[in-house]
PDB file of C-alpha atoms and ligand atoms in Angstrom:
ATOM      1  CA  MET A   1     -54.263 -37.104 -12.247  1.00 37.00           C
ATOM      2  CA  GLU A   2     -51.307 -36.156 -15.041  1.00 40.00           C
ATOM      3  CA  ALA A   3     -48.232 -37.313 -15.103  1.00 41.00           C
ATOM      4  CA  ARG A   4     -45.211 -35.345 -14.464  1.00 42.00           C
ATOM      5  CA  SER A   5     -41.639 -36.733 -16.597  1.00 44.00           C
ATOM      6  CA  ALA A   6     -38.872 -37.722 -14.362  1.00 42.00           C
ATOM      7  CA  GLY A   7     -36.384 -34.336 -15.521  1.00 41.00           C
ATOM      8  CA  GLU A   8     -40.185 -32.340 -13.938  1.00 43.00           C
ATOM      9  CA  ALA A   9     -39.334 -30.324 -10.394  1.00 45.00           C
ATOM     10  CA  TYR A  10     -41.695 -30.936  -7.730  1.00 44.00           C
ATOM     11  CA  PRO A  11     -43.873 -28.341  -8.159  1.00 45.00           C
ATOM     12  CA  GLY A  12     -44.528 -27.956  -4.006  1.00 43.00           C
ATOM     13  CA  PRO A  13     -46.432 -28.158  -1.772  1.00 43.00           C
ATOM     14  CA  GLY A  14     -49.297 -26.589  -2.745  1.00 41.00           C
ATOM     15  CA  HIS A  15     -49.496 -27.994  -6.563  1.00 42.00           C
ATOM     16  CA  GLY A  16     -52.981 -29.773  -7.746  1.00 39.00           C
ATOM     17  CA  GLN A  17     -55.094 -28.355  -5.230  1.00 40.00           C
ATOM     18  CA  ARG A  18     -56.307 -25.606  -8.128  1.00 39.00           C
ATOM     19  CA  ARG A  19     -58.274 -28.554  -9.226  1.00 39.00           C
ATOM     20  CA  PHE A  20     -60.585 -29.410  -5.984  1.00 39.00           C
ATOM     21  CA  LYS A  21     -62.087 -25.250  -6.702  1.00 39.00           C
ATOM     22  CA  GLY A  22     -65.543 -25.016  -8.354  1.00 40.00           C
ATOM     23  CA  THR A  23     -68.596 -26.177  -7.303  1.00 44.00           C
ATOM     24  CA  PRO A  24     -68.719 -29.298  -5.820  1.00 43.00           C
ATOM     25  CA  SER A  25     -69.748 -31.867  -8.009  1.00 42.00           C
ATOM     26  CA  LYS A  26     -73.409 -32.903  -7.289  1.00 44.00           C
ATOM     27  CA  GLY A  27     -73.502 -36.120  -8.400  1.00 43.00           C
ATOM     28  CA  SER A  28     -72.421 -39.589  -6.763  1.00 44.00           C
ATOM     29  CA  PRO A  29     -69.550 -39.686  -4.199  1.00 44.00           C
ATOM     30  CA  SER A  30     -67.303 -41.456  -7.485  1.00 44.00           C
ATOM     31  CA  ASP A  31     -67.898 -38.237  -9.175  1.00 46.00           C
ATOM     32  CA  CYS A  32     -65.084 -36.409  -6.681  1.00 45.00           C
ATOM     33  CA  PRO A  33     -62.104 -36.092  -7.901  1.00 48.00           C
ATOM     34  CA  ALA A  34     -59.670 -39.000  -6.590  1.00 47.00           C
ATOM     35  CA  PRO A  35     -57.785 -37.151  -3.743  1.00 48.00           C
ATOM     36  CA  HIS A  36     -54.769 -36.133  -4.963  1.00 46.00           C
ATOM     37  CA  PRO A  37     -50.621 -38.488  -4.090  1.00 48.00           C
ATOM     38  CA  ARG A  38     -48.216 -36.746  -1.351  1.00 47.00           C
ATOM     39  CA  VAL A  39     -45.474 -35.710  -3.138  1.00 44.00           C
ATOM     40  CA  GLY A  40     -41.719 -35.460  -2.193  1.00 47.00           C
ATOM     41  CA  LEU A  41     -40.460 -34.603   0.627  1.00 50.00           C
ATOM     42  CA  HIS A  42     -43.883 -35.485   2.075  1.00 52.00           C
ATOM     43  CA  SER A  43     -42.838 -39.592   2.288  1.00 59.00           C
ATOM     44  CA  PRO A  44     -40.432 -41.552   4.130  1.00 61.00           C
ATOM     45  CA  HIS A  45     -38.150 -42.286   1.889  1.00 65.00           C
ATOM     46  CA  PRO A  46     -38.783 -45.749   0.549  1.00 68.00           C
ATOM     47  CA  ALA A  47     -35.993 -48.810   2.172  1.00 64.00           C
ATOM     48  CA  LEU A  48     -36.773 -46.549   5.884  1.00 64.00           C
ATOM     49  CA  LEU A  49     -40.872 -47.565   5.873  1.00 63.00           C
ATOM     50  CA  ARG A  50     -39.532 -51.265   4.737  1.00 62.00           C
ATOM     51  CA  ALA A  51     -37.157 -51.087   7.922  1.00 58.00           C
ATOM     52  CA  PHE A  52     -39.648 -49.772  10.968  1.00 59.00           C
ATOM     53  CA  LEU A  53     -42.569 -53.540   9.083  1.00 57.00           C
ATOM     54  CA  PRO A  54     -42.099 -56.277  10.800  1.00 53.00           C
ATOM     55  CA  GLY A  55     -38.648 -57.763  11.252  1.00 53.00           C
ATOM     56  CA  GLY A  56     -37.040 -54.527   9.218  1.00 53.00           C
ATOM     57  CA  PHE A  57     -34.586 -54.463  12.023  1.00 47.00           C
ATOM     58  CA  VAL A  58     -32.381 -57.402  10.586  1.00 48.00           C
ATOM     59  CA  ARG A  59     -32.758 -56.268   7.439  1.00 56.00           C
ATOM     60  CA  ARG A  60     -29.303 -54.760   5.790  1.00 59.00           C
ATOM     61  CA  SER A  61     -30.575 -51.421   5.567  1.00 70.00           C
ATOM     62  CA  TRP A  62     -30.190 -51.012   9.255  1.00 78.00           C
ATOM     63  CA  LEU A  63     -26.986 -52.254   9.344  1.00 85.00           C
ATOM     64  CA  PRO A  64     -24.833 -49.857   8.829  1.00 89.00           C
ATOM     65  CA  VAL A  65     -27.415 -48.321  11.566  1.00 90.00           C
ATOM     66  CA  ALA A  66     -26.205 -50.524  14.119  1.00 91.00           C
ATOM     67  CA  PHE A  67     -22.319 -49.675  12.886  1.00 94.00           C
ATOM     68  CA  LEU A  68     -23.831 -46.313  13.914  1.00 95.00           C
ATOM     69  CA  TRP A  69     -24.823 -46.757  16.696  1.00 95.00           C
ATOM     70  CA  LEU A  70     -22.250 -49.199  17.894  1.00 97.00           C
ATOM     71  CA  GLY A  71     -19.549 -46.102  17.188  1.00 97.00           C
ATOM     72  CA  TYR A  72     -21.824 -43.016  19.351  1.00 97.00           C
ATOM     73  CA  THR A  73     -21.694 -45.102  21.936  1.00 97.00           C
ATOM     74  CA  ALA A  74     -17.942 -45.219  22.202  1.00 97.00           C
ATOM     75  CA  LEU A  75     -17.760 -42.280  22.249  1.00 97.00           C
ATOM     76  CA  LEU A  76     -20.252 -41.405  24.385  1.00 97.00           C
ATOM     77  CA  VAL A  77     -18.594 -42.400  26.952  1.00 96.00           C
ATOM     78  CA  ALA A  78     -15.237 -42.072  26.076  1.00 96.00           C
ATOM     79  CA  LEU A  79     -15.996 -39.127  26.208  1.00 95.00           C
ATOM     80  CA  THR A  80     -18.575 -38.768  29.821  1.00 94.00           C
ATOM     81  CA  LYS A  81     -14.635 -41.155  31.107  1.00 94.00           C
ATOM     82  CA  TYR A  82     -12.094 -39.283  30.122  1.00 95.00           C
ATOM     83  CA  VAL A  83     -13.334 -35.371  30.447  1.00 94.00           C
ATOM     84  CA  ASN A  84     -13.949 -34.183  33.417  1.00 89.00           C
ATOM     85  CA  ILE A  85     -17.578 -31.635  32.570  1.00 89.00           C
ATOM     86  CA  LEU A  86     -17.990 -31.531  36.783  1.00 92.00           C
ATOM     87  CA  PRO A  87     -16.701 -28.555  39.247  1.00 91.00           C
ATOM     88  CA  VAL A  88     -14.110 -28.909  41.316  1.00 93.00           C
ATOM     89  CA  LYS A  89     -15.594 -31.207  45.055  1.00 93.00           C
ATOM     90  CA  TRP A  90     -14.782 -29.988  47.907  1.00 95.00           C
ATOM     91  CA  ALA A  91     -16.466 -32.438  50.341  1.00 94.00           C
ATOM     92  CA  GLU A  92     -16.460 -35.887  50.615  1.00 90.00           C
ATOM     93  CA  GLU A  93     -20.540 -36.861  50.233  1.00 87.00           C
ATOM     94  CA  ALA A  94     -20.303 -35.337  47.056  1.00 91.00           C
ATOM     95  CA  HIS A  95     -19.217 -37.913  44.859  1.00 90.00           C
ATOM     96  CA  VAL A  96     -22.507 -39.259  45.420  1.00 89.00           C
ATOM     97  CA  VAL A  97     -23.991 -36.142  43.173  1.00 91.00           C
ATOM     98  CA  ASP A  98     -20.798 -37.072  40.113  1.00 93.00           C
ATOM     99  CA  ASP A  99     -21.983 -41.018  41.002  1.00 92.00           C
ATOM    100  CA  ALA A 100     -25.338 -40.196  39.832  1.00 91.00           C
ATOM    101  CA  PHE A 101     -25.002 -37.957  36.956  1.00 93.00           C
ATOM    102  CA  LEU A 102     -22.226 -39.514  35.731  1.00 93.00           C
ATOM    103  CA  LEU A 103     -24.010 -42.688  35.567  1.00 92.00           C
ATOM    104  CA  LEU A 104     -26.734 -41.476  33.592  1.00 92.00           C
ATOM    105  CA  MET A 105     -24.861 -39.974  31.677  1.00 94.00           C
ATOM    106  CA  TYR A 106     -23.440 -43.549  31.023  1.00 94.00           C
ATOM    107  CA  LEU A 107     -27.792 -44.686  29.951  1.00 92.00           C
ATOM    108  CA  GLY A 108     -28.449 -42.160  28.212  1.00 92.00           C
ATOM    109  CA  SER A 109     -25.550 -42.611  26.155  1.00 95.00           C
ATOM    110  CA  PRO A 110     -26.607 -45.945  23.643  1.00 93.00           C
ATOM    111  CA  VAL A 111     -29.926 -43.693  24.299  1.00 92.00           C
ATOM    112  CA  MET A 112     -28.840 -40.609  22.433  1.00 95.00           C
ATOM    113  CA  ALA A 113     -25.667 -42.799  19.958  1.00 96.00           C
ATOM    114  CA  ILE A 114     -29.046 -44.338  17.767  1.00 93.00           C
ATOM    115  CA  VAL A 115     -30.693 -41.040  17.423  1.00 95.00           C
ATOM    116  CA  LEU A 116     -26.984 -39.590  15.909  1.00 96.00           C
ATOM    117  CA  ALA A 117     -27.099 -42.581  14.316  1.00 95.00           C
ATOM    118  CA  VAL A 118     -30.709 -42.427  12.803  1.00 91.00           C
ATOM    119  CA  MET A 119     -29.474 -39.525  11.665  1.00 93.00           C
ATOM    120  CA  THR A 120     -26.740 -39.513  10.644  1.00 94.00           C
ATOM    121  CA  TRP A 121     -27.413 -42.757   8.421  1.00 90.00           C
ATOM    122  CA  GLY A 122     -30.377 -40.938   7.464  1.00 87.00           C
ATOM    123  CA  ALA A 123     -28.907 -37.876   5.683  1.00 89.00           C
ATOM    124  CA  ILE A 124     -26.708 -40.226   3.771  1.00 88.00           C
ATOM    125  CA  ASP A 125     -28.489 -43.265   2.530  1.00 84.00           C
ATOM    126  CA  TRP A 126     -32.744 -42.373   3.158  1.00 80.00           C
ATOM    127  CA  ARG A 127     -32.673 -38.902   1.224  1.00 79.00           C
ATOM    128  CA  SER A 128     -35.239 -38.519  -0.914  1.00 77.00           C
ATOM    129  CA  ASP A 129     -34.256 -38.308  -4.496  1.00 76.00           C
ATOM    130  CA  GLY A 130     -36.931 -36.296  -5.989  1.00 78.00           C
ATOM    131  CA  ALA A 131     -38.555 -38.314  -7.207  1.00 77.00           C
ATOM    132  CA  ASP A 132     -43.400 -38.606  -6.728  1.00 75.00           C
ATOM    133  CA  ARG A 133     -43.654 -41.406  -3.491  1.00 73.00           C
ATOM    134  CA  GLU A 134     -46.517 -43.312  -3.500  1.00 76.00           C
ATOM    135  CA  ASP A 135     -47.870 -43.658   0.724  1.00 75.00           C
ATOM    136  CA  GLY A 136     -46.478 -45.879   1.995  1.00 72.00           C
ATOM    137  CA  PRO A 137     -47.286 -50.008   3.187  1.00 73.00           C
ATOM    138  CA  ASN A 138     -49.317 -50.019   6.732  1.00 75.00           C
ATOM    139  CA  GLN A 139     -46.437 -50.130   9.691  1.00 72.00           C
ATOM    140  CA  HIS A 140     -47.952 -52.249  12.323  1.00 76.00           C
ATOM    141  CA  THR A 141     -46.253 -52.466  15.663  1.00 80.00           C
ATOM    142  CA  ASN A 142     -43.370 -55.670  16.772  1.00 81.00           C
ATOM    143  CA  ARG A 143     -43.734 -56.282  19.652  1.00 86.00           C
ATOM    144  CA  VAL A 144     -41.238 -57.891  20.828  1.00 88.00           C
ATOM    145  CA  LEU A 145     -39.067 -55.007  20.277  1.00 85.00           C
ATOM    146  CA  VAL A 146     -41.940 -52.640  22.035  1.00 90.00           C
ATOM    147  CA  THR A 147     -42.111 -55.957  24.873  1.00 93.00           C
ATOM    148  CA  THR A 148     -38.381 -55.843  25.372  1.00 93.00           C
ATOM    149  CA  TRP A 149     -37.984 -52.044  25.193  1.00 89.00           C
ATOM    150  CA  LEU A 150     -40.925 -51.491  28.066  1.00 94.00           C
ATOM    151  CA  ILE A 151     -39.237 -53.850  30.219  1.00 96.00           C
ATOM    152  CA  VAL A 152     -35.354 -52.755  29.934  1.00 91.00           C
ATOM    153  CA  THR A 153     -36.401 -49.541  30.744  1.00 90.00           C
ATOM    154  CA  SER A 154     -38.552 -50.115  33.384  1.00 95.00           C
ATOM    155  CA  ALA A 155     -35.850 -52.147  35.447  1.00 94.00           C
ATOM    156  CA  LEU A 156     -33.319 -49.303  33.963  1.00 91.00           C
ATOM    157  CA  ALA A 157     -36.303 -46.432  35.580  1.00 92.00           C
ATOM    158  CA  ILE A 158     -36.402 -48.153  38.348  1.00 95.00           C
ATOM    159  CA  TYR A 159     -32.495 -49.440  39.203  1.00 93.00           C
ATOM    160  CA  VAL A 160     -32.338 -45.348  39.224  1.00 91.00           C
ATOM    161  CA  VAL A 161     -35.019 -45.059  41.160  1.00 93.00           C
ATOM    162  CA  ILE A 162     -33.773 -47.272  44.216  1.00 93.00           C
ATOM    163  CA  ASN A 163     -29.532 -46.364  43.681  1.00 87.00           C
ATOM    164  CA  PRO A 164     -29.301 -43.059  43.353  1.00 86.00           C
ATOM    165  CA  GLY A 165     -31.999 -42.104  44.146  1.00 88.00           C
ATOM    166  CA  PHE A 166     -32.656 -43.616  47.565  1.00 89.00           C
ATOM    167  CA  ILE A 167     -30.233 -45.159  48.592  1.00 88.00           C
ATOM    168  CA  GLY A 168     -27.777 -41.776  47.590  1.00 85.00           C
ATOM    169  CA  LEU A 169     -30.102 -39.127  48.922  1.00 83.00           C
ATOM    170  CA  THR A 170     -29.825 -41.611  52.703  1.00 83.00           C
ATOM    171  CA  GLU A 171     -26.519 -41.017  51.701  1.00 80.00           C
ATOM    172  CA  ILE A 172     -26.005 -37.471  51.621  1.00 77.00           C
ATOM    173  CA  ARG A 173     -29.237 -36.820  53.644  1.00 71.00           C
ATOM    174  CA  GLY A 174     -30.359 -39.425  56.708  1.00 61.00           C
ATOM    175  CA  GLU A 175     -26.988 -39.640  57.889  1.00 64.00           C
ATOM    176  CA  SER A 176     -28.594 -37.046  60.968  1.00 72.00           C
ATOM    177  CA  SER A 177     -24.628 -36.976  63.209  1.00 79.00           C
ATOM    178  CA  SER A 178     -22.484 -33.708  62.101  1.00 81.00           C
ATOM    179  CA  ASP A 179     -19.823 -32.033  64.475  1.00 84.00           C
ATOM    180  CA  TYR A 180     -21.155 -28.462  64.461  1.00 90.00           C
ATOM    181  CA  ALA A 181     -24.411 -26.609  62.975  1.00 93.00           C
ATOM    182  CA  ILE A 182     -24.878 -23.297  61.136  1.00 96.00           C
ATOM    183  CA  GLU A 183     -28.083 -21.469  60.326  1.00 96.00           C
ATOM    184  CA  ILE A 184     -28.867 -20.428  57.035  1.00 97.00           C
ATOM    185  CA  GLU A 185     -31.076 -17.755  57.060  1.00 97.00           C
ATOM    186  CA  ALA A 186     -32.291 -16.783  53.070  1.00 97.00           C
ATOM    187  CA  SER A 187     -34.482 -13.258  52.620  1.00 96.00           C
ATOM    188  CA  GLN A 188     -34.133 -10.998  48.513  1.00 95.00           C
ATOM    189  CA  PHE A 189     -32.129 -10.742  48.009  1.00 94.00           C
ATOM    190  CA  PHE A 190     -29.019 -11.952  50.353  1.00 96.00           C
ATOM    191  CA  TRP A 191     -28.137 -14.698  53.263  1.00 97.00           C
ATOM    192  CA  GLU A 192     -27.539 -14.332  57.207  1.00 97.00           C
ATOM    193  CA  ILE A 193     -24.854 -16.978  58.688  1.00 96.00           C
ATOM    194  CA  THR A 194     -25.379 -17.863  62.309  1.00 96.00           C
ATOM    195  CA  TYR A 195     -22.625 -20.151  63.862  1.00 94.00           C
ATOM    196  CA  HIS A 196     -23.481 -21.642  67.491  1.00 90.00           C
ATOM    197  CA  ASN A 197     -22.258 -18.492  69.961  1.00 89.00           C
ATOM    198  CA  GLY A 198     -25.034 -16.280  68.527  1.00 91.00           C
ATOM    199  CA  ALA A 199     -22.306 -14.909  65.812  1.00 92.00           C
ATOM    200  CA  THR A 200     -23.677 -13.711  62.621  1.00 93.00           C
ATOM    201  CA  ALA A 201     -22.422 -12.217  59.290  1.00 95.00           C
ATOM    202  CA  LEU A 202     -23.437 -11.616  55.946  1.00 95.00           C
ATOM    203  CA  ASP A 203     -20.431 -11.142  53.627  1.00 94.00           C
ATOM    204  CA  GLU A 204     -19.623 -14.922  53.417  1.00 95.00           C
ATOM    205  CA  LEU A 205     -19.501 -18.288  55.309  1.00 96.00           C
ATOM    206  CA  VAL A 206     -16.707 -19.110  57.272  1.00 96.00           C
ATOM    207  CA  VAL A 207     -17.370 -23.212  57.619  1.00 96.00           C
ATOM    208  CA  PRO A 208     -14.156 -25.812  59.740  1.00 95.00           C
ATOM    209  CA  ALA A 209     -12.055 -28.702  57.470  1.00 95.00           C
ATOM    210  CA  GLU A 210     -12.961 -32.754  58.191  1.00 93.00           C
ATOM    211  CA  MET A 211     -15.798 -31.614  60.184  1.00 93.00           C
ATOM    212  CA  ARG A 212     -19.528 -32.787  59.305  1.00 91.00           C
ATOM    213  CA  VAL A 213     -21.383 -29.355  59.138  1.00 93.00           C
ATOM    214  CA  ARG A 214     -25.132 -28.997  59.408  1.00 93.00           C
ATOM    215  CA  TYR A 215     -27.187 -26.757  57.710  1.00 95.00           C
ATOM    216  CA  ASP A 216     -29.901 -25.379  59.240  1.00 95.00           C
ATOM    217  CA  VAL A 217     -31.444 -22.840  55.527  1.00 97.00           C
ATOM    218  CA  ASN A 218     -33.851 -21.307  56.664  1.00 96.00           C
ATOM    219  CA  SER A 219     -36.299 -18.793  54.277  1.00 97.00           C
ATOM    220  CA  THR A 220     -37.350 -15.114  56.354  1.00 96.00           C
ATOM    221  CA  ASP A 221     -39.779 -14.036  52.938  1.00 95.00           C
ATOM    222  CA  VAL A 222     -40.304 -16.448  49.231  1.00 96.00           C
ATOM    223  CA  LEU A 223     -38.649 -20.027  48.683  1.00 97.00           C
ATOM    224  CA  HIS A 224     -34.648 -20.128  48.419  1.00 97.00           C
ATOM    225  CA  SER A 225     -32.415 -22.647  47.186  1.00 97.00           C
ATOM    226  CA  PHE A 226     -28.711 -22.945  49.277  1.00 97.00           C
ATOM    227  CA  TRP A 227     -26.466 -24.491  46.892  1.00 97.00           C
ATOM    228  CA  ILE A 228     -22.736 -24.978  47.108  1.00 96.00           C
ATOM    229  CA  PRO A 229     -21.401 -25.953  43.809  1.00 96.00           C
ATOM    230  CA  ALA A 230     -17.703 -28.085  45.319  1.00 96.00           C
ATOM    231  CA  PHE A 231     -20.022 -29.132  48.321  1.00 95.00           C
ATOM    232  CA  ARG A 232     -22.379 -31.274  45.988  1.00 93.00           C
ATOM    233  CA  VAL A 233     -25.082 -29.046  48.501  1.00 92.00           C
ATOM    234  CA  LYS A 234     -28.307 -27.728  48.106  1.00 93.00           C
ATOM    235  CA  ILE A 235     -31.375 -27.715  49.796  1.00 95.00           C
ATOM    236  CA  ASP A 236     -34.916 -25.473  49.586  1.00 96.00           C
ATOM    237  CA  ALA A 237     -35.116 -22.147  51.408  1.00 97.00           C
ATOM    238  CA  VAL A 238     -38.776 -22.709  52.798  1.00 96.00           C
ATOM    239  CA  PRO A 239     -40.359 -20.318  54.474  1.00 96.00           C
ATOM    240  CA  GLY A 240     -41.623 -21.293  57.771  1.00 95.00           C
ATOM    241  CA  ILE A 241     -39.755 -24.531  57.396  1.00 95.00           C
ATOM    242  CA  THR A 242     -36.640 -26.042  58.318  1.00 95.00           C
ATOM    243  CA  THR A 243     -34.917 -27.849  56.053  1.00 93.00           C
ATOM    244  CA  GLN A 244     -30.955 -29.247  57.084  1.00 91.00           C
ATOM    245  CA  VAL A 245     -28.238 -30.359  54.864  1.00 90.00           C
ATOM    246  CA  TYR A 246     -25.103 -32.265  55.285  1.00 90.00           C
ATOM    247  CA  SER A 247     -20.825 -31.533  54.128  1.00 91.00           C
ATOM    248  CA  THR A 248     -18.279 -32.674  55.266  1.00 93.00           C
ATOM    249  CA  ALA A 249     -14.928 -30.199  53.577  1.00 94.00           C
ATOM    250  CA  THR A 250     -12.203 -32.082  52.335  1.00 95.00           C
ATOM    251  CA  ALA A 251      -9.249 -29.158  52.275  1.00 94.00           C
ATOM    252  CA  GLU A 252      -9.133 -25.240  53.276  1.00 95.00           C
ATOM    253  CA  GLY A 253      -8.942 -23.048  50.679  1.00 95.00           C
ATOM    254  CA  THR A 254     -11.775 -20.152  49.426  1.00 95.00           C
ATOM    255  CA  ILE A 255     -13.296 -18.691  46.698  1.00 95.00           C
ATOM    256  CA  ASP A 256      -9.658 -17.708  45.156  1.00 95.00           C
ATOM    257  CA  ASP A 257      -8.593 -21.209  45.431  1.00 94.00           C
ATOM    258  CA  ASP A 258     -12.542 -22.649  42.383  1.00 94.00           C
ATOM    259  CA  ILE A 259     -15.179 -20.911  42.268  1.00 95.00           C
ATOM    260  CA  ASN A 260     -17.239 -22.919  43.106  1.00 95.00           C
ATOM    261  CA  LEU A 261     -16.485 -22.164  46.461  1.00 96.00           C
ATOM    262  CA  ARG A 262     -19.139 -19.671  47.483  1.00 96.00           C
ATOM    263  CA  ILE A 263     -23.315 -20.201  48.317  1.00 97.00           C
ATOM    264  CA  GLN A 264     -25.699 -19.400  45.407  1.00 96.00           C
ATOM    265  CA  CYS A 265     -29.375 -19.026  45.676  1.00 97.00           C
ATOM    266  CA  ALA A 266     -30.220 -21.565  43.301  1.00 96.00           C
ATOM    267  CA  GLU A 267     -34.072 -21.123  42.970  1.00 96.00           C
ATOM    268  CA  LEU A 268     -35.340 -18.250  40.898  1.00 96.00           C
ATOM    269  CA  CYS A 269     -36.647 -15.988  44.437  1.00 96.00           C
ATOM    270  CA  GLY A 270     -37.378 -12.055  41.955  1.00 94.00           C
ATOM    271  CA  ALA A 271     -34.627  -9.830  40.858  1.00 94.00           C
ATOM    272  CA  GLY A 272     -31.941  -9.874  42.921  1.00 94.00           C
ATOM    273  CA  HIS A 273     -31.426 -14.018  42.599  1.00 96.00           C
ATOM    274  CA  ALA A 274     -28.339 -14.043  40.480  1.00 95.00           C
ATOM    275  CA  THR A 275     -26.332 -11.482  43.266  1.00 95.00           C
ATOM    276  CA  MET A 276     -27.244 -14.155  45.402  1.00 96.00           C
ATOM    277  CA  SER A 277     -24.587 -15.649  45.900  1.00 96.00           C
ATOM    278  CA  ILE A 278     -21.505 -14.816  49.154  1.00 96.00           C
ATOM    279  CA  PRO A 279     -17.690 -17.173  48.551  1.00 97.00           C
ATOM    280  CA  VAL A 280     -18.064 -19.644  51.315  1.00 97.00           C
ATOM    281  CA  ARG A 281     -13.993 -20.036  53.343  1.00 96.00           C
ATOM    282  CA  VAL A 282     -12.841 -23.313  54.341  1.00 97.00           C
ATOM    283  CA  VAL A 283     -10.508 -23.340  57.322  1.00 96.00           C
ATOM    284  CA  SER A 284      -8.295 -24.908  60.228  1.00 95.00           C
ATOM    285  CA  ASP A 285     -10.333 -25.688  63.383  1.00 93.00           C
ATOM    286  CA  ALA A 286      -8.700 -22.645  65.143  1.00 94.00           C
ATOM    287  CA  GLU A 287      -9.263 -20.207  63.001  1.00 95.00           C
ATOM    288  CA  PHE A 288     -12.544 -21.251  62.659  1.00 94.00           C
ATOM    289  CA  ASN A 289     -12.921 -20.595  66.669  1.00 93.00           C
ATOM    290  CA  LYS A 290     -10.781 -17.408  65.797  1.00 94.00           C
ATOM    291  CA  TYR A 291     -13.088 -15.955  63.280  1.00 94.00           C
ATOM    292  CA  ILE A 292     -16.080 -16.682  65.707  1.00 92.00           C
ATOM    293  CA  GLU A 293     -14.712 -14.979  68.036  1.00 91.00           C
ATOM    294  CA  SER A 294     -14.443 -12.446  65.656  1.00 92.00           C
ATOM    295  CA  LEU A 295     -17.000 -11.837  64.519  1.00 89.00           C
ATOM    296  CA  GLY A 296     -18.036 -10.958  68.080  1.00 80.00           C
ATOM    297  CA  GLY A 297     -20.813 -14.059  69.075  1.00 61.00           C
ATOM    298  CA  SER A 298     -22.636 -13.716  72.692  1.00 55.00           C
ATOM    299  CA  GLU A 299     -21.185 -16.672  73.689  1.00 49.00           C
TER     300      GLU A 299
HETATM  301 CU1   CU B 301     -32.795 -16.911  44.625  1.00 96.39          CU
END
């Protein structure tokens, strides 16, 4: 192949293919033109290749990445700890979901950080300098690294499945005692609330504060999902099956106090899905009884 001077611009990926046009040689295979080496942007920087070779992770070129990794991890952990992105909590059981969310954020921080660290140092130091590159040396796996990675990540995954997975779910759903039960029936595209005295309402859900309420959830047509963001309860509404969730509202309040005090359908159920939202009002015991009487139940 022709050599190009160092200052010559990279001619583009199609360059050099012209020589392959025309009738193929009828001679021996050795007469075939040799494939031209890859150029410029197609090859990783040698420093990147060296770093991935066995033992490469202790090379000096990775030290900045290690520091960046620690820095990004600290930043992400601090953001998770000090910047509250979770909606307001309005139920005793809500902390289980929040704890699970935060745990996954903490576990995900170093993973996110290593990606950011490699990208940052790649952009700073491992950029192509524009020169032609030959193919790099063969790469072999780093057995110690792969084994350690598999063991650590598998152990973490199993831990998360158990706690908060099974343990958290048991805390939210497993306890079957409740002070009060409310029927929730989902239809395209509205919610019907039925209280113990047979009274029904379509415009809002009213629940007594500091009582453990069981929601018996059903659907008359397609799949919906009963979700009250402030309570962190969510369960599918399935035609023909009654699903149940529990929540204990911690204080009186309305949707005017927080937008997350509402029922919101959380399963795409048709054109009116987004409109399947009604306010939740948490009231005192006395006020609650007065409310369901005013609805005119049969009891
Ligand atoms: Cu829906």
